């Protein structure tokens, strides 16, 4: 089955990804909201292409979260992918059980920029692998000054 048989989507609360990633759904929301949106898509038959736990950040350590998913248009009957379902349910539960989730926009601008960059760079190879990065990232400031 070729790449054309798949649909891709990137869900994020990271504004630095606007214009860098195809099929982007930006959410002005918390990282938990991003995970819940991803969970809804997994229940509709979408598959996670990277773990929601990438970077091993705890909810109180990183305000940005990005998910990359694909849907097999050839059909698996719309049934959820078992591994994706397990990962997304575990991540939502973990975030919901956290005492505090760091919201975007609460820290000094230079620190926020670093967090936006970390989120992007941790998924850069996934973006490249699935052909959804619109252009090469040339510099740190190109990514974070958005």
Short mmCIF file of C-alpha atoms in Angstrom, two decimals:
data_model
loop_
_atom_site.label_atom_id
_atom_site.label_comp_id
_atom_site.label_asym_id
_atom_site.label_seq_id
_atom_site.Cartn_x
_atom_site.Cartn_y
_atom_site.Cartn_z
CA UNK A 1 0.00 0.00 0.00
CA UNK A 2 1.55 3.32 -1.06
CA UNK A 3 1.77 6.56 0.87
CA UNK A 4 -1.16 7.88 -1.13
CA UNK A 5 -3.37 5.35 0.68
CA UNK A 6 -2.90 7.22 3.94
CA UNK A 7 -4.11 10.50 5.39
CA UNK A 8 -1.93 12.28 7.91
CA UNK A 9 -2.65 14.84 10.61
CA UNK A 10 -0.51 16.65 13.13
CA UNK A 11 -2.30 17.97 16.21
CA UNK A 12 -0.42 20.44 18.37
CA UNK A 13 -0.57 23.36 20.74
CA UNK A 14 2.89 24.48 19.55
CA UNK A 15 2.56 27.65 17.44
CA UNK A 16 6.11 27.20 16.15
CA UNK A 17 4.86 24.36 13.92
CA UNK A 18 2.51 26.60 11.94
CA UNK A 19 3.76 26.68 8.38
CA UNK A 20 6.37 23.96 8.99
CA UNK A 21 4.13 20.91 9.00
CA UNK A 22 1.49 19.86 6.49
CA UNK A 23 -1.97 18.82 7.68
CA UNK A 24 -1.54 20.74 10.93
CA UNK A 25 -4.39 21.24 13.35
CA UNK A 26 -3.27 23.89 15.80
CA UNK A 27 -5.09 24.09 19.13
CA UNK A 28 -4.81 27.09 21.44
CA UNK A 29 -5.15 24.70 24.36
CA UNK A 30 -3.37 22.63 26.98
CA UNK A 31 -1.27 19.56 26.28
CA UNK A 32 -4.07 17.47 27.84
CA UNK A 33 -6.54 18.90 25.32
CA UNK A 34 -4.18 17.86 22.50
CA UNK A 35 -4.03 14.34 23.91
CA UNK A 36 -7.82 14.15 24.23
CA UNK A 37 -8.24 15.27 20.60
CA UNK A 38 -5.74 12.57 19.59
CA UNK A 39 -7.64 10.01 21.64
CA UNK A 40 -10.85 10.88 19.78
CA UNK A 41 -9.07 10.35 16.46
CA UNK A 42 -7.57 7.03 17.58
CA UNK A 43 -11.09 5.88 18.46
CA UNK A 44 -12.06 6.81 14.87
CA UNK A 45 -9.35 4.55 13.45
CA UNK A 46 -6.32 6.85 13.30
CA UNK A 47 -2.89 5.43 14.26
CA UNK A 48 -0.24 7.23 16.33
CA UNK A 49 3.08 7.52 14.49
CA UNK A 50 5.05 8.58 17.57
CA UNK A 51 4.50 7.94 21.23
CA UNK A 52 2.60 10.64 23.12
CA UNK A 53 5.31 10.23 25.78
CA UNK A 54 8.12 11.38 23.42
CA UNK A 55 10.84 13.28 25.23
CA UNK A 56 9.83 11.68 28.54
CA UNK A 57 8.56 15.02 29.87
CA UNK A 58 6.13 15.06 32.76
CA UNK A 59 2.98 17.20 32.44
CA UNK A 60 4.47 19.86 34.73
CA UNK A 61 7.67 20.09 32.67
CA UNK A 62 6.61 20.80 29.08
CA UNK A 63 3.65 22.97 28.02
CA UNK A 64 3.64 21.78 24.40
CA UNK A 65 2.48 18.45 23.01
CA UNK A 66 2.31 17.33 19.41
CA UNK A 67 0.76 14.18 17.98
CA UNK A 68 1.30 12.77 14.50
CA UNK A 69 -1.34 10.34 13.27
CA UNK A 70 -2.28 8.58 10.07
CA UNK A 71 -5.41 6.93 8.85
CA UNK A 72 -5.34 3.99 6.50
CA UNK A 73 -7.84 4.96 3.83
CA UNK A 74 -7.69 1.40 2.51
CA UNK A 75 -9.57 0.46 5.60
CA UNK A 76 -9.19 -1.48 8.76
CA UNK A 77 -12.92 -1.05 9.19
CA UNK A 78 -12.38 2.05 11.31
CA UNK A 79 -11.31 -0.13 14.22
CA UNK A 80 -8.83 1.49 16.62
CA UNK A 81 -5.20 0.40 16.38
CA UNK A 82 -4.60 -1.53 19.63
CA UNK A 83 -1.12 -0.10 20.30
CA UNK A 84 -2.22 3.47 19.56
CA UNK A 85 -5.27 3.06 21.74
CA UNK A 86 -3.22 1.76 24.65
CA UNK A 87 -0.63 4.56 24.33
CA UNK A 88 -3.14 7.39 24.04
CA UNK A 89 -5.36 6.12 26.85
CA UNK A 90 -2.30 5.74 29.12
CA UNK A 91 -1.10 9.26 28.28
CA UNK A 92 -4.50 10.88 28.88
CA UNK A 93 -4.86 9.03 32.17
CA UNK A 94 -1.33 10.04 33.22
CA UNK A 95 -2.01 13.71 32.44
CA UNK A 96 -5.42 13.65 34.12
CA UNK A 97 -3.85 12.20 37.27
CA UNK A 98 -1.11 14.85 37.38
CA UNK A 99 -1.28 17.46 40.08
CA UNK A 100 -0.45 20.25 37.66
CA UNK A 101 -0.11 20.56 33.90
CA UNK A 102 2.12 23.37 32.69
CA UNK A 103 0.02 25.59 30.41
CA UNK A 104 1.56 27.38 27.43
CA UNK A 105 2.32 31.06 27.89
CA UNK A 106 3.06 31.08 31.61
CA UNK A 107 6.85 31.28 31.45
CA UNK A 108 9.29 33.92 30.26
CA UNK A 109 9.30 34.23 26.48
CA UNK A 110 12.85 32.89 26.07
CA UNK A 111 11.94 29.76 28.07
CA UNK A 112 8.71 29.28 26.09
CA UNK A 113 10.77 29.47 22.88
CA UNK A 114 13.06 26.72 24.17
CA UNK A 115 10.07 24.49 24.96
CA UNK A 116 8.54 25.12 21.50
CA UNK A 117 11.86 24.21 19.90
CA UNK A 118 12.28 21.03 21.99
CA UNK A 119 8.79 19.88 21.05
CA UNK A 120 9.51 20.44 17.36
CA UNK A 121 12.98 18.94 17.28
CA UNK A 122 11.90 15.77 19.11
CA UNK A 123 9.39 15.05 16.32
CA UNK A 124 11.39 16.42 13.39
CA UNK A 125 12.48 12.97 12.19
CA UNK A 126 8.88 11.69 12.36
CA UNK A 127 7.78 14.70 10.27
CA UNK A 128 10.51 13.93 7.73
CA UNK A 129 9.83 10.19 7.66
CA UNK A 130 6.19 10.70 6.75
CA UNK A 131 6.80 13.63 4.40
CA UNK A 132 4.81 16.20 6.35
CA UNK A 133 7.60 18.70 7.04
CA UNK A 134 7.05 21.51 4.52
CA UNK A 135 10.64 22.79 4.49
CA UNK A 136 13.91 22.16 6.25
CA UNK A 137 14.38 23.94 9.55
CA UNK A 138 17.34 26.22 9.04
CA UNK A 139 17.80 27.78 12.46
CA UNK A 140 16.54 27.90 16.01
CA UNK A 141 15.15 31.41 15.57
CA UNK A 142 13.23 30.36 12.46
CA UNK A 143 11.30 27.87 14.56
CA UNK A 144 10.76 29.69 17.84
CA UNK A 145 10.16 33.29 16.75
CA UNK A 146 6.59 32.51 15.72
#
